[in-house]
PDB file of C-alpha atoms in Angstrom:
ATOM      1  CA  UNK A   1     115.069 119.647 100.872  1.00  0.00           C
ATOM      2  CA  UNK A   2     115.449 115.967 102.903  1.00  0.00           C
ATOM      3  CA  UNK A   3     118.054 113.651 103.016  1.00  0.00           C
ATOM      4  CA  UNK A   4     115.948 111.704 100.018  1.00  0.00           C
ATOM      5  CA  UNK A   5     116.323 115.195  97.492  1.00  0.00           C
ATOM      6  CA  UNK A   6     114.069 117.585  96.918  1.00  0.00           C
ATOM      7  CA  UNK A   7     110.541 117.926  96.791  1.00  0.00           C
ATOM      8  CA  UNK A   8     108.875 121.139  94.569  1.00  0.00           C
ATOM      9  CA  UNK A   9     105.593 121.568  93.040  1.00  0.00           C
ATOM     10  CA  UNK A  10     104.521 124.432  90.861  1.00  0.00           C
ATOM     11  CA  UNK A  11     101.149 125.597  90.553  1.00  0.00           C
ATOM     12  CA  UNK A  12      99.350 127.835  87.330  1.00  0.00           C
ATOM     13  CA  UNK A  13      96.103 128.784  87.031  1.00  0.00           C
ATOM     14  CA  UNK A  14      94.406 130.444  83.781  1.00  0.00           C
ATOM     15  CA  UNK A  15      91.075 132.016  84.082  1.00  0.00           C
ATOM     16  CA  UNK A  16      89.124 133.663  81.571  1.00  0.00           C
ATOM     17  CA  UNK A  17      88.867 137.981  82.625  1.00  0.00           C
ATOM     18  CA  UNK A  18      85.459 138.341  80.713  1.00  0.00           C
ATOM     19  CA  UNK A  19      87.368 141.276  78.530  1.00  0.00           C
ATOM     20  CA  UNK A  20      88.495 138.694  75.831  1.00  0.00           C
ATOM     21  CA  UNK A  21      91.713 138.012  77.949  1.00  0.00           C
ATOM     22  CA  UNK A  22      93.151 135.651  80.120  1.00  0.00           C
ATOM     23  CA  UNK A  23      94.298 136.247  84.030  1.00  0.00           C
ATOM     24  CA  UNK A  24      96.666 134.193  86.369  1.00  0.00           C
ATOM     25  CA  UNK A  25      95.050 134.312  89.431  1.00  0.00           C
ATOM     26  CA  UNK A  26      97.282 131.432  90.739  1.00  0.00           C
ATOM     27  CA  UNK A  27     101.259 131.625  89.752  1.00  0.00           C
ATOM     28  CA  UNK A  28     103.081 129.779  92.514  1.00  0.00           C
ATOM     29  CA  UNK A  29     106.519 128.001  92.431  1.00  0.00           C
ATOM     30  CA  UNK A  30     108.798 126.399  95.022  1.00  0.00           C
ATOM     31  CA  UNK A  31     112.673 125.413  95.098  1.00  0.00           C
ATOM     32  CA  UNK A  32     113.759 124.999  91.171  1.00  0.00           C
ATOM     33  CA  UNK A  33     110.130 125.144  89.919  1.00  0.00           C
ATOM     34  CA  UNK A  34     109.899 129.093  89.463  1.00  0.00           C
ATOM     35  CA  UNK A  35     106.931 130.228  87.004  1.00  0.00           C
ATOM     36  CA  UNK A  36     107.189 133.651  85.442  1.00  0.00           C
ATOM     37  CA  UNK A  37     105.074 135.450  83.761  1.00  0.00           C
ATOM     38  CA  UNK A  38     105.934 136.568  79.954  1.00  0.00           C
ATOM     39  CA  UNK A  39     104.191 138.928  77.794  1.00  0.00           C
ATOM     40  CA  UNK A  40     100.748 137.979  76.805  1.00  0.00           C
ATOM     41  CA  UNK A  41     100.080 137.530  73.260  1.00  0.00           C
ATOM     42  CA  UNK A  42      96.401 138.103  72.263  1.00  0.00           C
ATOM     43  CA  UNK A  43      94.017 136.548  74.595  1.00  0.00           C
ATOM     44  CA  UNK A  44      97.081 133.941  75.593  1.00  0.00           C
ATOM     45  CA  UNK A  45      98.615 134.720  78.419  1.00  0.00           C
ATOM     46  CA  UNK A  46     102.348 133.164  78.655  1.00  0.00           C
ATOM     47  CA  UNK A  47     104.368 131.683  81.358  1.00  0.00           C
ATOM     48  CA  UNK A  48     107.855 130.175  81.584  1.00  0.00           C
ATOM     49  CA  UNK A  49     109.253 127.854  84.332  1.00  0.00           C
ATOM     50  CA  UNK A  50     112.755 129.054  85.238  1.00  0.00           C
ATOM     51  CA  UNK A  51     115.096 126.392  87.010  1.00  0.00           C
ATOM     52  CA  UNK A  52     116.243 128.080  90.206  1.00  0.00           C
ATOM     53  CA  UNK A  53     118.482 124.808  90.698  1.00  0.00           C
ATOM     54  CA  UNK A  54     120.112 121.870  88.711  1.00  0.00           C
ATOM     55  CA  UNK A  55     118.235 119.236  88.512  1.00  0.00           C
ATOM     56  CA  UNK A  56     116.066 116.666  88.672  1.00  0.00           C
ATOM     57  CA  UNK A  57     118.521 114.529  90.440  1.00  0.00           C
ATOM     58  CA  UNK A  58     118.604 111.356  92.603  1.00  0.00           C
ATOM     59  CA  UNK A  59     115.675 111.097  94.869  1.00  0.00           C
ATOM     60  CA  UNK A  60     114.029 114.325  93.841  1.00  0.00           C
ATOM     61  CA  UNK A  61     110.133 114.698  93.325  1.00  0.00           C
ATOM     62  CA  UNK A  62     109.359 117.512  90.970  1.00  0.00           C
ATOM     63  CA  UNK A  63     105.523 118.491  90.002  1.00  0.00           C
ATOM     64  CA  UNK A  64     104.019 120.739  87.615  1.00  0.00           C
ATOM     65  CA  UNK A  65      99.819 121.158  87.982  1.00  0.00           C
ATOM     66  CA  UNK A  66      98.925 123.737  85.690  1.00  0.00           C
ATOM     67  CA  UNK A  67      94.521 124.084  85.333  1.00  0.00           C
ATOM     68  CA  UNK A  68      93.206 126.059  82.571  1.00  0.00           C
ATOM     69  CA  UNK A  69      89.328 127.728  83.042  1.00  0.00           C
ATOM     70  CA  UNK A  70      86.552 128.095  80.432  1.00  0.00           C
ATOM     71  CA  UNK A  71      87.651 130.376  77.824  1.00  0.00           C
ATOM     72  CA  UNK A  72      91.405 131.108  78.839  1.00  0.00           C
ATOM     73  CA  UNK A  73      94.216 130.459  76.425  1.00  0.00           C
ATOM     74  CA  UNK A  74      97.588 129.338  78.197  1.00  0.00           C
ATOM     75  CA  UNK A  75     101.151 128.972  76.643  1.00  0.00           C
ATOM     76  CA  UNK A  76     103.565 127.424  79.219  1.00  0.00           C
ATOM     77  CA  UNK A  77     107.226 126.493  78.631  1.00  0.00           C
ATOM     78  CA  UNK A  78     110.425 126.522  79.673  1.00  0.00           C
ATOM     79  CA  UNK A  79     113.623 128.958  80.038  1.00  0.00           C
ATOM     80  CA  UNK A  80     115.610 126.188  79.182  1.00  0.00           C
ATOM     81  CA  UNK A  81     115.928 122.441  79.057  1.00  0.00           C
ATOM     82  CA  UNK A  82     115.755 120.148  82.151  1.00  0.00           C
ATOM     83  CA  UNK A  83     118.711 118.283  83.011  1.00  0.00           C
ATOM     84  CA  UNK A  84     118.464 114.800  84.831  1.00  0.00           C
ATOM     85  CA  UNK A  85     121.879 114.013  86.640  1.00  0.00           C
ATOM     86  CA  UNK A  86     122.811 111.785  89.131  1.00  0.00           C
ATOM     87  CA  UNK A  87     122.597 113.053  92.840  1.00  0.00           C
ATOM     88  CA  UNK A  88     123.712 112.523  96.731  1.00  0.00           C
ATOM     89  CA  UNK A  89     120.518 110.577  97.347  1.00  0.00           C
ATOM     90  CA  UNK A  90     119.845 107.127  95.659  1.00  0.00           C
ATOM     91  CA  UNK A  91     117.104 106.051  93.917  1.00  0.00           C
ATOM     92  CA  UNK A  92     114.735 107.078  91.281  1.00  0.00           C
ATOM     93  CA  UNK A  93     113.634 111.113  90.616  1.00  0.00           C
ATOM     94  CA  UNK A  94     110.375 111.817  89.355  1.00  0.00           C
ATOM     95  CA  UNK A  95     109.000 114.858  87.540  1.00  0.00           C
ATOM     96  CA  UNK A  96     105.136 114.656  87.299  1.00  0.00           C
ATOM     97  CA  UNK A  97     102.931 117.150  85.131  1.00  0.00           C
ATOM     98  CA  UNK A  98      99.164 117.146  85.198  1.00  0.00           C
ATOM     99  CA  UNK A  99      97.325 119.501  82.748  1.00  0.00           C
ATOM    100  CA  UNK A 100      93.917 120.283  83.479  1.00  0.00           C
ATOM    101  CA  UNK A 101      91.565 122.156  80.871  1.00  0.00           C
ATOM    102  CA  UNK A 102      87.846 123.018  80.801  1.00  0.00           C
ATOM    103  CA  UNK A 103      85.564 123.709  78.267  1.00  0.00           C
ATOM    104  CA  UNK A 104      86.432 126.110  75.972  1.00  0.00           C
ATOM    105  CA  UNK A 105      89.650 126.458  77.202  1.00  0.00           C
ATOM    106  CA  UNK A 106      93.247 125.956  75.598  1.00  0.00           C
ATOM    107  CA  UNK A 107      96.659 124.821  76.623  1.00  0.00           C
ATOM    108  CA  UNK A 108      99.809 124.930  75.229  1.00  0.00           C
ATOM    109  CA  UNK A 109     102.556 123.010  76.934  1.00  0.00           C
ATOM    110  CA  UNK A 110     105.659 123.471  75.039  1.00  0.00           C
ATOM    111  CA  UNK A 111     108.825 122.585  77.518  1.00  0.00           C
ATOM    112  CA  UNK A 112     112.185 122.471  76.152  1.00  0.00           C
ATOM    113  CA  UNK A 113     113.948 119.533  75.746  1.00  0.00           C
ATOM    114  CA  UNK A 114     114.522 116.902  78.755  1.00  0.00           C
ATOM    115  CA  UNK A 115     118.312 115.629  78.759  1.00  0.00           C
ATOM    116  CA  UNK A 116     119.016 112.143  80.367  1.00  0.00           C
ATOM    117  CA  UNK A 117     122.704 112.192  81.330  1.00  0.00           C
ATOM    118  CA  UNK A 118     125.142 109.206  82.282  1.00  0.00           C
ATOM    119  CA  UNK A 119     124.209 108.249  85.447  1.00  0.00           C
ATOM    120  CA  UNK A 120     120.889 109.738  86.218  1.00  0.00           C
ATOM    121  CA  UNK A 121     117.366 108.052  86.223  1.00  0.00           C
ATOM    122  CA  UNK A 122     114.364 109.463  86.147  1.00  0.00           C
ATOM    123  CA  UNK A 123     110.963 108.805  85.598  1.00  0.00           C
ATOM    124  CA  UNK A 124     108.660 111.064  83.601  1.00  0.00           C
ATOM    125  CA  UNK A 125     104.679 111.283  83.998  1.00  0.00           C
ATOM    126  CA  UNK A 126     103.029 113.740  82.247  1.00  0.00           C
ATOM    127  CA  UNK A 127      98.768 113.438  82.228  1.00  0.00           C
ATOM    128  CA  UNK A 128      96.488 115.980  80.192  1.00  0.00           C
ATOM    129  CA  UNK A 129      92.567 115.813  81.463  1.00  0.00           C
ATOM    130  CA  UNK A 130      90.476 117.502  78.935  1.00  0.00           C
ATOM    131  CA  UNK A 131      87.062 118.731  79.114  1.00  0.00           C
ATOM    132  CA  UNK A 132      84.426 118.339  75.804  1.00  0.00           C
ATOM    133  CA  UNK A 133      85.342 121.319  73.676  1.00  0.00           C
ATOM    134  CA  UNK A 134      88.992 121.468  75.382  1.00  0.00           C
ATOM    135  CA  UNK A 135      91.843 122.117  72.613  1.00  0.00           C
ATOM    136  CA  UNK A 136      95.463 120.961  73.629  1.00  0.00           C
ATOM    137  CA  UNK A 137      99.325 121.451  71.899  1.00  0.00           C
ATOM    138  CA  UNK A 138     101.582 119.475  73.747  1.00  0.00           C
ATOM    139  CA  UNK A 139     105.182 118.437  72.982  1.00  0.00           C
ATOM    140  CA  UNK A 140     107.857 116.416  74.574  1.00  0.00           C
ATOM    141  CA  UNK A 141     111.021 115.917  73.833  1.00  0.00           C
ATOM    142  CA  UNK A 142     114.004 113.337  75.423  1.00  0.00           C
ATOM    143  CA  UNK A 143     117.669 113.326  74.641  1.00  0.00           C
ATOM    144  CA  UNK A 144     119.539 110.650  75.579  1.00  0.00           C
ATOM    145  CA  UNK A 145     122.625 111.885  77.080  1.00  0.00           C
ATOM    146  CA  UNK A 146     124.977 114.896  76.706  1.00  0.00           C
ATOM    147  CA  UNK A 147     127.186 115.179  73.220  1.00  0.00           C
ATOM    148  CA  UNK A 148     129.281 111.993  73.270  1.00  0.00           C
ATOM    149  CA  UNK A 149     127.854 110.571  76.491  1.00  0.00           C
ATOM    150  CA  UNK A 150     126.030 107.272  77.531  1.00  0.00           C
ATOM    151  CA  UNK A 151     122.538 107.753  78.704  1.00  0.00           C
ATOM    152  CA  UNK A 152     120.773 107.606  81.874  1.00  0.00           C
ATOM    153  CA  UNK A 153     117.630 105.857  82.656  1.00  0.00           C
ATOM    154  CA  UNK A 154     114.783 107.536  81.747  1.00  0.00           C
ATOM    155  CA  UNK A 155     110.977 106.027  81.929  1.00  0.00           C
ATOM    156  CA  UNK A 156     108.367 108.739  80.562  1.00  0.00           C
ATOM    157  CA  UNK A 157     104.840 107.716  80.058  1.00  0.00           C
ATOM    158  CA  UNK A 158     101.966 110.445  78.362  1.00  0.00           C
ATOM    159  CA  UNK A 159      98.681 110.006  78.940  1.00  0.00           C
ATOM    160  CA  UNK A 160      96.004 112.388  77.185  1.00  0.00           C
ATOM    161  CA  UNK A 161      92.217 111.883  78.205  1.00  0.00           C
ATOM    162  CA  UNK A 162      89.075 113.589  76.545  1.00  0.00           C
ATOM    163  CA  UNK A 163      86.167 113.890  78.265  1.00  0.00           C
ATOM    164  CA  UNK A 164      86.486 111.126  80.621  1.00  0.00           C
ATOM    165  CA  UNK A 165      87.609 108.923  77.613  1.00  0.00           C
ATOM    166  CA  UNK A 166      91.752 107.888  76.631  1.00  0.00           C
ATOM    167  CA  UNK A 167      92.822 108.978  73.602  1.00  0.00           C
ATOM    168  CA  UNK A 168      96.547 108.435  74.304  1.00  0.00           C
ATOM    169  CA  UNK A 169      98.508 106.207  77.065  1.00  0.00           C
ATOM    170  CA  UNK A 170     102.217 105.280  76.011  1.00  0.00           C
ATOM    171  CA  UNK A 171     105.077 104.562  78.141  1.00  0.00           C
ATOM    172  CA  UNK A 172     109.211 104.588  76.688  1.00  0.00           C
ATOM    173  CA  UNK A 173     111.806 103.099  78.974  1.00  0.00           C
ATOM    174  CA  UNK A 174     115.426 103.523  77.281  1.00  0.00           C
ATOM    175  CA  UNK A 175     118.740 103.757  78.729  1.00  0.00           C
ATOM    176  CA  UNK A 176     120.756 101.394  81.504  1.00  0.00           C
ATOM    177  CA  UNK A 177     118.251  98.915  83.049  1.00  0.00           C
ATOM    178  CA  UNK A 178     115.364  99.351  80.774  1.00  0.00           C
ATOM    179  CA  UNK A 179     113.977  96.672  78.635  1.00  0.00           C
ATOM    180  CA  UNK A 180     115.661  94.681  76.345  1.00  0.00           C
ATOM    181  CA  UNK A 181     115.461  96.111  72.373  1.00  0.00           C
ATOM    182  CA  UNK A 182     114.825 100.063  73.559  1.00  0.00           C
ATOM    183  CA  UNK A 183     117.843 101.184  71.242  1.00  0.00           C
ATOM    184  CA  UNK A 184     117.083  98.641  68.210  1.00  0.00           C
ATOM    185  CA  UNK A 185     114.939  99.098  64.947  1.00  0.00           C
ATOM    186  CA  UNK A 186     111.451  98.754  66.316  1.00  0.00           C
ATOM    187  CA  UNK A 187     112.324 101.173  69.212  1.00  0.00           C
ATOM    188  CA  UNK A 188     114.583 104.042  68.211  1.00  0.00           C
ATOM    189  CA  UNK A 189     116.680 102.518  66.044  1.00  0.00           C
ATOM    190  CA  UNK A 190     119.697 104.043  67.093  1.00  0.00           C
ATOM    191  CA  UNK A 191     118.510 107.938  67.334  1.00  0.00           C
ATOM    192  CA  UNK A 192     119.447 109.688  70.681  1.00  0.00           C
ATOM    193  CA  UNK A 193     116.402 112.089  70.713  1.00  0.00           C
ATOM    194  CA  UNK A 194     112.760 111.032  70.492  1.00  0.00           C
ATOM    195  CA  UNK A 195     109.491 113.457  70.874  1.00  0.00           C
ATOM    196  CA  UNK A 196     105.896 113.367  70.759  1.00  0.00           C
ATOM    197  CA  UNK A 197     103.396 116.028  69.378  1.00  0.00           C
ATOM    198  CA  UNK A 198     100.145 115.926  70.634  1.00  0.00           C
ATOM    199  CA  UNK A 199      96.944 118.276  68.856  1.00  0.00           C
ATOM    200  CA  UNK A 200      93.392 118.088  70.646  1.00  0.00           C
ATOM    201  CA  UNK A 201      91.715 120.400  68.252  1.00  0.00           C
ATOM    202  CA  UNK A 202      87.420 120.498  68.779  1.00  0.00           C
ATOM    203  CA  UNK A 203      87.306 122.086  65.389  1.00  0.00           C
ATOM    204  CA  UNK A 204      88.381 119.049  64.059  1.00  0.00           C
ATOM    205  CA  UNK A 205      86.417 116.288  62.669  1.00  0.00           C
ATOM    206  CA  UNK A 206      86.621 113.041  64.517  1.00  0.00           C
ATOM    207  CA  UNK A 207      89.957 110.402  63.151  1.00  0.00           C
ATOM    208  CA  UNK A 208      90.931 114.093  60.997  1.00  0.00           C
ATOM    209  CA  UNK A 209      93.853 112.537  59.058  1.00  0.00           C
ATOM    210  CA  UNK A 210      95.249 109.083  57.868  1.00  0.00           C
ATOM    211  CA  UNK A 211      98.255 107.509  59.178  1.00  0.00           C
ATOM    212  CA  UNK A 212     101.230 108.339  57.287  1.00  0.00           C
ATOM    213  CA  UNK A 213     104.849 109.448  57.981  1.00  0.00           C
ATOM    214  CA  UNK A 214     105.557 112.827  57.043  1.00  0.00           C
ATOM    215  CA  UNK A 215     109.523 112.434  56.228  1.00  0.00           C
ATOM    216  CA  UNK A 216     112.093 110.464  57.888  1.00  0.00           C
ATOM    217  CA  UNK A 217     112.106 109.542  61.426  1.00  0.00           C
ATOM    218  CA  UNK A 218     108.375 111.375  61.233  1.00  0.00           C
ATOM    219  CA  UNK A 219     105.311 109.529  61.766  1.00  0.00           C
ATOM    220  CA  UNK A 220     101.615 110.892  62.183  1.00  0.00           C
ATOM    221  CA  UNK A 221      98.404 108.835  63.609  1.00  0.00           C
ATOM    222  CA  UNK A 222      94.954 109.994  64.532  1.00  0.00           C
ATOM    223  CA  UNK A 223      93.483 109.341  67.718  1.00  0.00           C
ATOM    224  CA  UNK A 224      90.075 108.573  69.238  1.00  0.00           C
ATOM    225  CA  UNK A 225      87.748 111.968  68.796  1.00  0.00           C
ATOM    226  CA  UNK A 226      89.762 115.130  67.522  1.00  0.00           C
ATOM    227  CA  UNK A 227      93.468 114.705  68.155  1.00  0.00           C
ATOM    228  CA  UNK A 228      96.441 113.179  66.281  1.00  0.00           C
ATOM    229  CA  UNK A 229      99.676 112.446  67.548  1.00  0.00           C
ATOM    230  CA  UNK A 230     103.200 112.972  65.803  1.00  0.00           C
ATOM    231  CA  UNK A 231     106.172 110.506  66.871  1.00  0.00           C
ATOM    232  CA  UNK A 232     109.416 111.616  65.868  1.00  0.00           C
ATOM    233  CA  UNK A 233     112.910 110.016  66.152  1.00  0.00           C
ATOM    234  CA  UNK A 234     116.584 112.184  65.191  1.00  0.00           C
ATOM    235  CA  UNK A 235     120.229 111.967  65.604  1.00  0.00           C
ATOM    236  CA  UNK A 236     119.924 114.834  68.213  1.00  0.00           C
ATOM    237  CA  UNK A 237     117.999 117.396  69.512  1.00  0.00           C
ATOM    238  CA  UNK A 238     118.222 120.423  66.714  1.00  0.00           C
ATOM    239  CA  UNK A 239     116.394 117.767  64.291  1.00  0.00           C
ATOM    240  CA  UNK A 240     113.922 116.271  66.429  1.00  0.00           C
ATOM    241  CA  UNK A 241     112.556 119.840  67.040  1.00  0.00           C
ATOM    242  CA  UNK A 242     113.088 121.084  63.229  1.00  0.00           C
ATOM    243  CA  UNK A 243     110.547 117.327  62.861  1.00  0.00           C
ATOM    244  CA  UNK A 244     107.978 118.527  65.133  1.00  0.00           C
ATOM    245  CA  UNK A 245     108.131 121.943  64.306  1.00  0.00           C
ATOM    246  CA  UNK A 246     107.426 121.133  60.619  1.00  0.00           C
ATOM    247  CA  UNK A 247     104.755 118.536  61.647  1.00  0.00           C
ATOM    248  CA  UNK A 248     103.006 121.508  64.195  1.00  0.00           C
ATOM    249  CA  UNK A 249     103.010 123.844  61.057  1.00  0.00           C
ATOM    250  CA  UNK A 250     101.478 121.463  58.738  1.00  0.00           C
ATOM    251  CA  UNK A 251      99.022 120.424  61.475  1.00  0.00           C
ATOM    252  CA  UNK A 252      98.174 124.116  62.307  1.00  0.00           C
ATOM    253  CA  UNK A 253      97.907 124.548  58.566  1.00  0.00           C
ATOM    254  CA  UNK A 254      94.901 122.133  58.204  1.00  0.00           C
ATOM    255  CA  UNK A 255      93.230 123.624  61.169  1.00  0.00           C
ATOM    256  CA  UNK A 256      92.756 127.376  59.436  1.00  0.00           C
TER     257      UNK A 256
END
């Protein structure tokens, strides 16, 4: 920890054992970035990042790098949701995540929500490198501020890249400070949460579905190569993740 916040990285590695199974040869955490492993289920093996500390706040630099190997099968998510606050130190956090995954190989990064409170402002980056023949289920989720409270800042940008090529590269400023029309009808339209659902599936054919919103606030496009990506909007949290939870079971449905 400096005078500037705190600086963490956590580090997960999942490598195929040859058996059918999947190892963790690397599990390292620092600070309030504390992977643990769960029980694996089938060849998946399952970890969860535990917050050792509040946070992110002002001026801290957060990073998650989690590779997965030929063959392995890795579900990572969260204890609980991250909490973005203000802090001592000034300025901007940042929580980075880069996803790695080989051939063969498949990731599911399923964090719990991310809560922007009055005050804070953060700045999100999460980036997903696939291999050809790489599969991918990836959700994120923002809520704007605490029951009855005023947002923070919060800048998150997702980028998801196949084989070299970009299938996905968004960016969503809301919140104090952010561009002008962020809360209006072409943004969020006055919702507090907003998520994104993201399948790279190789079993799939290439632009698998038509765009088309699946029920209010619900909206699902295909993207370059084998993926589609759900965009979801609520009133709060408990219905943004009921919205992707429906669209992930409908989605898994098509792929069986």
């Amino acid at each position: 920890m400096t005078a500037a916040g705190v600086t963490a990285r956590a580090r997960i590695e999942a490598r195929a054992d040859g058996r059918g199974g999947t190892v963790l040869p690397v599990l390292e955490g620092e600070g309030p970035l504390a992977p643990r492993r769960t029980r694996a289920h089938g060849t998946e093996a399952r970890v969860l990042l535990v917050g050792a500390m509040s946070g992110p706040l002002g001026g801290d630099r957060f990073a998650v790098e989690a590779g997965v190997g030929e063959g392995a099968r890795l579900h990572l998510g969260s204890a609980a949701a991250t909490l973005a606050l203000p802090g001592q130190a000034k300025g901007e956090a940042r929580y980075d995540v880069r996803l790695d995954v080989a051939a063969g190989g498949e990731l599911h990064w399923l964090p719990e929500q991310l809560i922007s409170a009055r005050g804070s402002d953060l700045h999100v980056a999460t980036r997903a490198e696939l291999a050809p023949g790489a599969g991918l289920v990836l959700r994120e989720e923002q809520v704007l501020g605490r029951a009855g409270e005023e947002p923070g800042r919060l800048t998150s940008r997702l980028t998801v890249r196949l084989a070299g090529t970009t299938l996905l590269d968004q960016e969503l400023s809301c919140g104090p400070g952010a561009p002008g029309g962020w809360d209006g009808p072409a943004v969020l339209g006055g919702h507090r949460a907003v998520g994104q659902l993201v399948l790279v599936a190789p079993e799939l054919p290439a632009n698998p579905v038509e765009p088309r919103m699946l029920g209010e606030g619900t909206a699902l496009m295909p993207l370059a190569g084998q993926a589609v990506l759900v965009s979801a909007v609520a009133p709060e949290a408990l219905a943004l993740r009921r919205r992707l939870d429906e669209a992930l079971a409908l989605l898994t449905a098509d792929r069986k």
